[in-house]
Short mmCIF file of C-alpha atoms in Angstrom, two decimals:
data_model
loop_
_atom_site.label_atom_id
_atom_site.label_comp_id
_atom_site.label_asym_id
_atom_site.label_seq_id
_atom_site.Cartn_x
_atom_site.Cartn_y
_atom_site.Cartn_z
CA UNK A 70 24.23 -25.36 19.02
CA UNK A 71 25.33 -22.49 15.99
CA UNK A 72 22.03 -21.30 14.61
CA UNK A 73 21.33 -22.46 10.68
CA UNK A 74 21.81 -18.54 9.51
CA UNK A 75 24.18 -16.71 12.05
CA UNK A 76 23.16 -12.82 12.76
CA UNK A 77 18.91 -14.30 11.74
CA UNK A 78 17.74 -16.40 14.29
CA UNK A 79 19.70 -15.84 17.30
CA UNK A 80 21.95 -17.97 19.40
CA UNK A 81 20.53 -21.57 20.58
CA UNK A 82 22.08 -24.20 22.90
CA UNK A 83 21.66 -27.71 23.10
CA UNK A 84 19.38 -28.95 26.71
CA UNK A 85 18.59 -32.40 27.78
CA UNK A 86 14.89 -32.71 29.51
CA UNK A 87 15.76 -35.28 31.75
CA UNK A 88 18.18 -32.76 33.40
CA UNK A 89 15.31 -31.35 34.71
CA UNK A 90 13.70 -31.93 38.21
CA UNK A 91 10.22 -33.40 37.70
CA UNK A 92 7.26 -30.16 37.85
CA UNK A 93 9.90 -28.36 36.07
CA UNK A 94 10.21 -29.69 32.78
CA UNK A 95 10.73 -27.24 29.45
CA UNK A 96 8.18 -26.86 26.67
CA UNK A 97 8.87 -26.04 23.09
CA UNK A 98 7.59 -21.99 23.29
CA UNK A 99 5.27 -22.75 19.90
CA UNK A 100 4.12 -26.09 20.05
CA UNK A 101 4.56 -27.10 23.71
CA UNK A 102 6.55 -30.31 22.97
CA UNK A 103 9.28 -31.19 24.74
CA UNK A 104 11.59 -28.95 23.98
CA UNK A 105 15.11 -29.78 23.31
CA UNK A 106 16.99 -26.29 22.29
CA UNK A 107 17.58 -23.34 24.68
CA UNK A 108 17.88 -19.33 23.86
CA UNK A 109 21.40 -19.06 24.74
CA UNK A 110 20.95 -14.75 24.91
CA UNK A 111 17.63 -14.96 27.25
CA UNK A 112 17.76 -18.40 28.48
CA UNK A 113 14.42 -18.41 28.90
CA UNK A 114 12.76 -19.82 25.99
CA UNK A 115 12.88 -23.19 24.69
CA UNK A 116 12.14 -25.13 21.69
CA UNK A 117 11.57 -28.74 20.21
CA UNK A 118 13.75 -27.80 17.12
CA UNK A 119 15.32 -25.72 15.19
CA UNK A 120 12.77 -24.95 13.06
CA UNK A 121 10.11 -23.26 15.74
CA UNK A 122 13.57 -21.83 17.27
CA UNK A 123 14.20 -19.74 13.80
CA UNK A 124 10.34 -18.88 13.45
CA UNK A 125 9.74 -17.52 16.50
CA UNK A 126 13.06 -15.57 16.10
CA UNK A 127 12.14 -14.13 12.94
CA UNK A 128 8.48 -13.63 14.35
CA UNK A 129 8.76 -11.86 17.38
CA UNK A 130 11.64 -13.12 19.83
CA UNK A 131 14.31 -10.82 18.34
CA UNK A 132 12.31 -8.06 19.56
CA UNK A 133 11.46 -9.24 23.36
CA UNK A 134 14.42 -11.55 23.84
CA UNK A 135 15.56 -9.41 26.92
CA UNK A 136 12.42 -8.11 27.54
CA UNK A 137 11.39 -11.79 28.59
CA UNK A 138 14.31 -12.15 31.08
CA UNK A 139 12.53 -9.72 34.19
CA UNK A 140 8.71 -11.20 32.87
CA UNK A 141 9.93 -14.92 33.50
CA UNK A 142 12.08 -14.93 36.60
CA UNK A 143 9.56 -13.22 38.41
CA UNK A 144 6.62 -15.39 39.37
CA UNK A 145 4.98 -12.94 41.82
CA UNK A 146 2.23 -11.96 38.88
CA UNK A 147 0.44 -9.53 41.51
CA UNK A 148 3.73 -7.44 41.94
CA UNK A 149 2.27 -4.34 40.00
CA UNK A 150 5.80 -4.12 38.16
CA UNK A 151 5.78 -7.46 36.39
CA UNK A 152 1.98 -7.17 35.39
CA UNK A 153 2.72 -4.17 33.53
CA UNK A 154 5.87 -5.28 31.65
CA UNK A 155 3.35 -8.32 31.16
CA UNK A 156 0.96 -5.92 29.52
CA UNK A 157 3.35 -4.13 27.88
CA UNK A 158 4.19 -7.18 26.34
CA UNK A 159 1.24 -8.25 25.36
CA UNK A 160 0.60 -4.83 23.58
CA UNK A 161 4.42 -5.52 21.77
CA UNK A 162 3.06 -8.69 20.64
CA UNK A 163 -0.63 -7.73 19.53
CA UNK A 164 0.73 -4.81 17.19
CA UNK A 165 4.09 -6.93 15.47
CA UNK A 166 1.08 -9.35 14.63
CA UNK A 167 -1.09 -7.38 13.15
CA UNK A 168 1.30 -5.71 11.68
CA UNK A 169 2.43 -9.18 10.29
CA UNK A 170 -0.76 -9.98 8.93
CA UNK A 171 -1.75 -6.63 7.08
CA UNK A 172 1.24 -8.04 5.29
CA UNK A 173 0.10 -10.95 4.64
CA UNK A 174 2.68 -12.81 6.46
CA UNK A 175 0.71 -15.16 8.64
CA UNK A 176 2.83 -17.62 9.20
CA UNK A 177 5.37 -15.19 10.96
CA UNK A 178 2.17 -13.61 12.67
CA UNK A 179 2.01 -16.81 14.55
CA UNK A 180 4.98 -16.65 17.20
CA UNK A 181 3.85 -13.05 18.23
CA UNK A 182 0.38 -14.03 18.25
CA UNK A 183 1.31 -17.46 20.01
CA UNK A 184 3.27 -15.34 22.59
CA UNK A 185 0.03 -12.63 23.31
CA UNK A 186 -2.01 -15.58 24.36
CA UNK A 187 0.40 -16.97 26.50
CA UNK A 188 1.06 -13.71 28.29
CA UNK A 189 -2.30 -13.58 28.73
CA UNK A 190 -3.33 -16.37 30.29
CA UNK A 191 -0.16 -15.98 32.37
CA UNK A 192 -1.45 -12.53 33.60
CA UNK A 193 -5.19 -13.20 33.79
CA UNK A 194 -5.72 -16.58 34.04
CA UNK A 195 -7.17 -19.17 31.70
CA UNK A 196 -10.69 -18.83 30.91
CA UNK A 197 -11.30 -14.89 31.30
CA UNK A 198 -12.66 -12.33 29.06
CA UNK A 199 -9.00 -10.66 28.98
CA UNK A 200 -7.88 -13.48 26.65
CA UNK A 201 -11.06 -12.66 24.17
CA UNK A 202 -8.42 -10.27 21.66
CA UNK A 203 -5.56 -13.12 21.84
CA UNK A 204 -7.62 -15.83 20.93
CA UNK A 205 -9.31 -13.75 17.87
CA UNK A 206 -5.56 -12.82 17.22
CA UNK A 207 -4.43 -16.36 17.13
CA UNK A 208 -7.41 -17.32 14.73
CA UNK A 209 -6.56 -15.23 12.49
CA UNK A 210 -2.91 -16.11 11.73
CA UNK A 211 -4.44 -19.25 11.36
CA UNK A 212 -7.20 -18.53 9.34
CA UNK A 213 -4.61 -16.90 6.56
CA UNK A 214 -2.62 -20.53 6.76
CA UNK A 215 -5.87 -22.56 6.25
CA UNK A 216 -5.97 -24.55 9.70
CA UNK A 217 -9.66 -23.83 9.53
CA UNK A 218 -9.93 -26.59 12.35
CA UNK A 219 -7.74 -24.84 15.28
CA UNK A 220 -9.50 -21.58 13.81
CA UNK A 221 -12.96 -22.83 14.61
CA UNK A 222 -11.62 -23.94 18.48
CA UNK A 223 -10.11 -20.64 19.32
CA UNK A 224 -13.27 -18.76 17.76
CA UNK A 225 -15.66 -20.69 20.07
CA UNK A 226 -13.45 -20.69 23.00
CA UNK A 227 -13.91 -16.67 22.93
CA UNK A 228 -17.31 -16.89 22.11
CA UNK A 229 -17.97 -18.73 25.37
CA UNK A 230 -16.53 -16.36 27.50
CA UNK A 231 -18.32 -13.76 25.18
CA UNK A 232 -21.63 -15.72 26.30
CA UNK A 233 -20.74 -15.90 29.68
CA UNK A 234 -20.29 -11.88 29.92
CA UNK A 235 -23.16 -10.24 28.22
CA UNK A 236 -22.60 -6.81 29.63
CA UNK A 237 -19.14 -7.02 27.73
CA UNK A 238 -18.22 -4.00 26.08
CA UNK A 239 -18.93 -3.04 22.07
CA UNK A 240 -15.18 -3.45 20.75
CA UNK A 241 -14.49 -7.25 21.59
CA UNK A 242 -17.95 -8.06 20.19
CA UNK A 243 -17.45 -6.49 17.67
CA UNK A 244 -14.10 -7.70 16.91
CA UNK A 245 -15.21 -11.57 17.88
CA UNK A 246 -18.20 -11.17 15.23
CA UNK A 247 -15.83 -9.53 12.06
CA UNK A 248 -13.56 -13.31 12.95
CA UNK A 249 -16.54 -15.31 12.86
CA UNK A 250 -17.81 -13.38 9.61
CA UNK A 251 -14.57 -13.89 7.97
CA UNK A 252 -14.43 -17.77 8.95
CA UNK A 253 -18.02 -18.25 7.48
CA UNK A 254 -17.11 -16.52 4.21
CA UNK A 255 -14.02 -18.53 4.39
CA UNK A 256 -16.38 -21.75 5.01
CA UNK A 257 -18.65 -20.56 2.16
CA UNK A 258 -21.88 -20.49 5.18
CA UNK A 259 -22.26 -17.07 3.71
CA UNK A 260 -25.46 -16.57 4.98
CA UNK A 261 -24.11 -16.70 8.91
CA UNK A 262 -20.79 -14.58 7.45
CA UNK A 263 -23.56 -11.83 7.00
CA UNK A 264 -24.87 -11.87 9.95
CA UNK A 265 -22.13 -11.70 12.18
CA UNK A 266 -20.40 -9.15 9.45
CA UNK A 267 -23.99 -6.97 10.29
CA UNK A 268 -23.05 -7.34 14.08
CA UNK A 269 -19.76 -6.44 13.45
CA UNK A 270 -20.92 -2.99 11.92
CA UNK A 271 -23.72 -2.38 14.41
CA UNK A 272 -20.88 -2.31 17.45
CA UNK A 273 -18.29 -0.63 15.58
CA UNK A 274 -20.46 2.34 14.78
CA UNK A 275 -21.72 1.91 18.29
CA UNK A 276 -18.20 2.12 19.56
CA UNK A 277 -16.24 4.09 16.76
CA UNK A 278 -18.11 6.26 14.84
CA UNK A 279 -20.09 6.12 11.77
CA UNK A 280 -16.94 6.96 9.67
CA UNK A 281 -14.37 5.20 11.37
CA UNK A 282 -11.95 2.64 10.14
CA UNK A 283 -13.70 -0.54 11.88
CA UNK A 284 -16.87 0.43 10.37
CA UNK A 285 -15.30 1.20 6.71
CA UNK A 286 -13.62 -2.88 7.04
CA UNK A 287 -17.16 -3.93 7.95
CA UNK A 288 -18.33 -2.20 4.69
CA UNK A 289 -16.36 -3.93 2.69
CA UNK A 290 -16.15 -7.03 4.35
CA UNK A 291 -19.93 -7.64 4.02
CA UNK A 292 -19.50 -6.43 0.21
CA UNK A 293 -17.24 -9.07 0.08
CA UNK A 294 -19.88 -11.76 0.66
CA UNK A 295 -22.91 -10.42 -1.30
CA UNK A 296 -20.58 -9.90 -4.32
CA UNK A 297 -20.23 -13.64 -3.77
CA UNK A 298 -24.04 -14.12 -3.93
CA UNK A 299 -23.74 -12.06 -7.32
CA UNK A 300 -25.76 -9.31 -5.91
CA UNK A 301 -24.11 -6.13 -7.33
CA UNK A 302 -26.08 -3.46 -6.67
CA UNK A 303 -26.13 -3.99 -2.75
CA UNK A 304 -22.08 -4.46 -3.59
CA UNK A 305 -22.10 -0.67 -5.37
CA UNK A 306 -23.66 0.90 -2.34
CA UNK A 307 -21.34 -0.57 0.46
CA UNK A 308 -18.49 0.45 -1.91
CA UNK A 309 -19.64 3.82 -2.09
CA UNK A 310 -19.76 3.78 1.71
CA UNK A 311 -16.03 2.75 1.84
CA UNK A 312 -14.76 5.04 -0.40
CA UNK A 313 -15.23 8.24 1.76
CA UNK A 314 -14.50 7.21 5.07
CA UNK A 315 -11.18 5.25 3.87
CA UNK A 316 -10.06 9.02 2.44
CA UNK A 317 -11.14 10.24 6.25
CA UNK A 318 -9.50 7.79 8.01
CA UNK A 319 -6.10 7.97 6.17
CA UNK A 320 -6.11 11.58 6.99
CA UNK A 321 -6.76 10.58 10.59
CA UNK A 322 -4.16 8.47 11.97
CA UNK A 323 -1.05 10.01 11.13
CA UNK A 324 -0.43 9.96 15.00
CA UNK A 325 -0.04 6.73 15.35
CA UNK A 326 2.88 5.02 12.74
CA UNK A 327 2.22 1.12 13.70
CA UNK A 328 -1.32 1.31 13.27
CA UNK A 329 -0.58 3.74 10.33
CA UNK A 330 1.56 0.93 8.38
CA UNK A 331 -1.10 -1.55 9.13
CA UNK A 332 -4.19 0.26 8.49
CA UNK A 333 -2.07 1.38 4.92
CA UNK A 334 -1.80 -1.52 3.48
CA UNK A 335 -5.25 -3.01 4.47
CA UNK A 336 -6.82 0.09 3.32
CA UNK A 337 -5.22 0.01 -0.23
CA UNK A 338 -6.02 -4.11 -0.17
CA UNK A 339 -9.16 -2.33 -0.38
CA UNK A 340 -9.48 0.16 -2.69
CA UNK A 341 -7.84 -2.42 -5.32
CA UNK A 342 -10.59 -4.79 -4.42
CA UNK A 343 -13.34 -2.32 -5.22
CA UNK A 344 -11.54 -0.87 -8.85
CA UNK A 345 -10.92 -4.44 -9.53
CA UNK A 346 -15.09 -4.69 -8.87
CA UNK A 347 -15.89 -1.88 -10.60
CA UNK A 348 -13.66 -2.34 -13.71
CA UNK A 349 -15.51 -6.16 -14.33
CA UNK A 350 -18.87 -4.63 -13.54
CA UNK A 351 -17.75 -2.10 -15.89
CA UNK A 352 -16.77 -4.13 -19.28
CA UNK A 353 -19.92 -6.01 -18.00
CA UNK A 354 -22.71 -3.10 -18.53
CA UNK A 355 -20.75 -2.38 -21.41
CA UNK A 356 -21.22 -5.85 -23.05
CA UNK A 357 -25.09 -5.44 -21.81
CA UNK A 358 -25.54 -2.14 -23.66
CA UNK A 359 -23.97 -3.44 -26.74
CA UNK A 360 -25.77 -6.51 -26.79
CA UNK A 361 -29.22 -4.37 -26.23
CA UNK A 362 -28.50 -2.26 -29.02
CA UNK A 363 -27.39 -5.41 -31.54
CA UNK A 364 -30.39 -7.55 -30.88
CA UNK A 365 -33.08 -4.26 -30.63
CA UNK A 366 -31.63 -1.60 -32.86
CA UNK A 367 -35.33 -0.46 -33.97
CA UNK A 368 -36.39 0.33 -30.04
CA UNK A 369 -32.69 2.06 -29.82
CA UNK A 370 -33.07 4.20 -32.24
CA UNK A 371 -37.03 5.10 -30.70
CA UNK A 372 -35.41 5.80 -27.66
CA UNK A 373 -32.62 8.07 -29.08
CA UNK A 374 -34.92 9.91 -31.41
CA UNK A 375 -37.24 10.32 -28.25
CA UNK A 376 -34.65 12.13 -25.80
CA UNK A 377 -33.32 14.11 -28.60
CA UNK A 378 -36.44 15.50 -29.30
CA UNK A 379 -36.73 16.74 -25.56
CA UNK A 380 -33.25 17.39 -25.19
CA UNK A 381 -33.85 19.70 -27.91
CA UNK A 382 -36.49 21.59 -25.33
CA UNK A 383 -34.50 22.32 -23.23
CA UNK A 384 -32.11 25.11 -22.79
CA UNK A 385 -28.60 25.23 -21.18
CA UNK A 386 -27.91 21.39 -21.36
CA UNK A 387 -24.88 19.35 -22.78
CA UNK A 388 -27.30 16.38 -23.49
CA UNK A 389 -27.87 17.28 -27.11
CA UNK A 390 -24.37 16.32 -28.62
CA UNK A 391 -24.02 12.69 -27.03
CA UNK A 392 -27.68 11.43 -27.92
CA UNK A 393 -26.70 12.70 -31.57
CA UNK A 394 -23.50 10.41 -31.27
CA UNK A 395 -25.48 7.60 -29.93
CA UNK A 396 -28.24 7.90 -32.40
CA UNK A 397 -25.52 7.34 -35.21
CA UNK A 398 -23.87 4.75 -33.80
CA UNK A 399 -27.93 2.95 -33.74
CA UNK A 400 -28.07 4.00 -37.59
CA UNK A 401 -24.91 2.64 -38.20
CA UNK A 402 -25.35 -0.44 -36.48
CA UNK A 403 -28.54 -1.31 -38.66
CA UNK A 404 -26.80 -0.62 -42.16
CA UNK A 405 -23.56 -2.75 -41.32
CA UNK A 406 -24.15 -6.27 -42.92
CA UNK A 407 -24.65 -8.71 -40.20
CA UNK A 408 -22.44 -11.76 -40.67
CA UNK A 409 -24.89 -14.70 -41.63
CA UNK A 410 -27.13 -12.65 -43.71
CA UNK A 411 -27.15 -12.52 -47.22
#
């Protein structure tokens, strides 16, 4: 079969399942429907259509279509060569889809993401704590598409195996309790989003650092809800937390190029949040002022007349000039006809 855009998505061929002894049958690689198509270059993969064919192409296969080839014809998974191209694939696959969705592009995340967890469970079994970061991976990519349903599964299927290791380490707990945080904010149970978003914070200092990265997203990310629940001043003093570390961190990483790109673009995400914040909260206190001065110009001016007087007492400031201005702009404010008023 010619692919739908030659030089994109690869070369597929035609198979027909019953062609295939029984115990040996071929899956779609995404879905796990019978599949139907074959990757002519690694002849490995296979797919119900051409459809998943071109998405996982353009997701992730390009990359490990010959990289596949050694991982899938050897079955002996305790020969110490194929677990490591296993977990080198698995670390291919984890970065391309993170990488995918600081872009935003979660439904290409999905192949690379599909293909971590698969890997996984291929080189540790099902039902481990290895497969904890694939599972939170896979939620993700879904969480960005909306399939809040096959989120919630994958988020309690690493929760359980969270449960059943307590003396797990910090950095999959905390990673397991930022995806719960951001499907309960998602959810609107915002109360539950904050607590796992205050777990999330209390094992990424514990693991990373006070001023890390980890700890800066769980900043904002708990920001995020309360500036849902309309409390703003709690949201000023988690931004001011981000700010600082986000200039620390960007100075940080320049080691590392994927995480770089990634950690980029989530990081200005951010800051355009918070000036997008600030700017609203901004015209807002304005408005406030303005409206405080309109309906009480008498106490305004008592106010300005006050701190000029003790501004006045006080040597080597640069509060005099501004109180003047505001003081005139009271006075003016009360001799301006107001509209209604004879």
């Amino acid at each position: 079969m010619e692919p739908d855009e030659p030089g994109t998505s690869g070369v597929a061929t035609k198979i027909m399942p019953l062609a295939f002894p029984k115990g040996k049958e071929k899956y779609c690689e995404l879905c796990q429907r019978e599949a139907y198509i074959q990757c002519s270059e690694c002849q490995v993969t296979f797919y119900c259509n051409a459809d998943h064919q071109q998405a996982d192409w353009v997701g992730i296969h390009e990359r490990i279509c010959q990289m596949l080839v050694p991982i899938r014809t050897m079955k002996d998974m305790y020969d110490p060569s194929v677990r490591k191209k296993n977990q080198h694939l698995i670390k291919i696959c984890t970065l391309v889809a993170q990488s995918k969705l600081s872009e935003g592009k979660g439904e290409e995340a999905l192949p690379a993401a599909h293909c971590c967890l698969q890997t996984s469970i291929d080189l540790y079994g099902p039902n481990t704590i290895q497969l904890v970061p694939a599972y939170i991976l896979l939620a993700e990519a879904n969480m960005g598409l909306g399939n809040l349903a096959v989120v919630a599964e994958l988020l309690s299927q690493a929760e359980w195996a969270v449960l059943k290791n307590p003396e797990l380490g910090a950095s999959i707990q905390q990673q397991l309790h930022r995806s719960l945080g951001q499907f309960y904010t998602t959810t609107g149970n915002l109360e539950t989003a904050l607590f796992h978003f205050a777990n999330d914070i209390y094992f990424a200092c514990e693991e990373y650092g006070l001023d890390s990265s980890a700890t800066t997203k769980g900043y904002f990310l708990i920001a995020d809800v309360f500036a849902r629940q309309g409390k703003t001043l709690i949201v000023h003093s988690l931004y001011s937390e981000v700010c600082p570390c986000t200039h620390f961190n960007t100075k940080g990483i320049q080691d590392y190029y994927n995480r770089l790109l990634s950690q980029r673009v989530e990081m200005e995400e951010m800051l355009r949040v918070m000036l997008e914040f600030e700017q609203k909260q901004s015209r807002r206190d304005v408005n406030h002022i303005l409206l405080g001065l309109c309906l009480f110009p008498c106490q305004a001016q008592d106010f300005a007349s006050t701190a000029l007087q003790a501004s006045l007492q006080i040597p080597k400031h640069k509060l005099t000039e501004p109180i003047q201005e505001l003081l005139q702009q009271v006075e003016s404010l009360q001799t301006e006809p107001q509209p209604g008023f004879a």
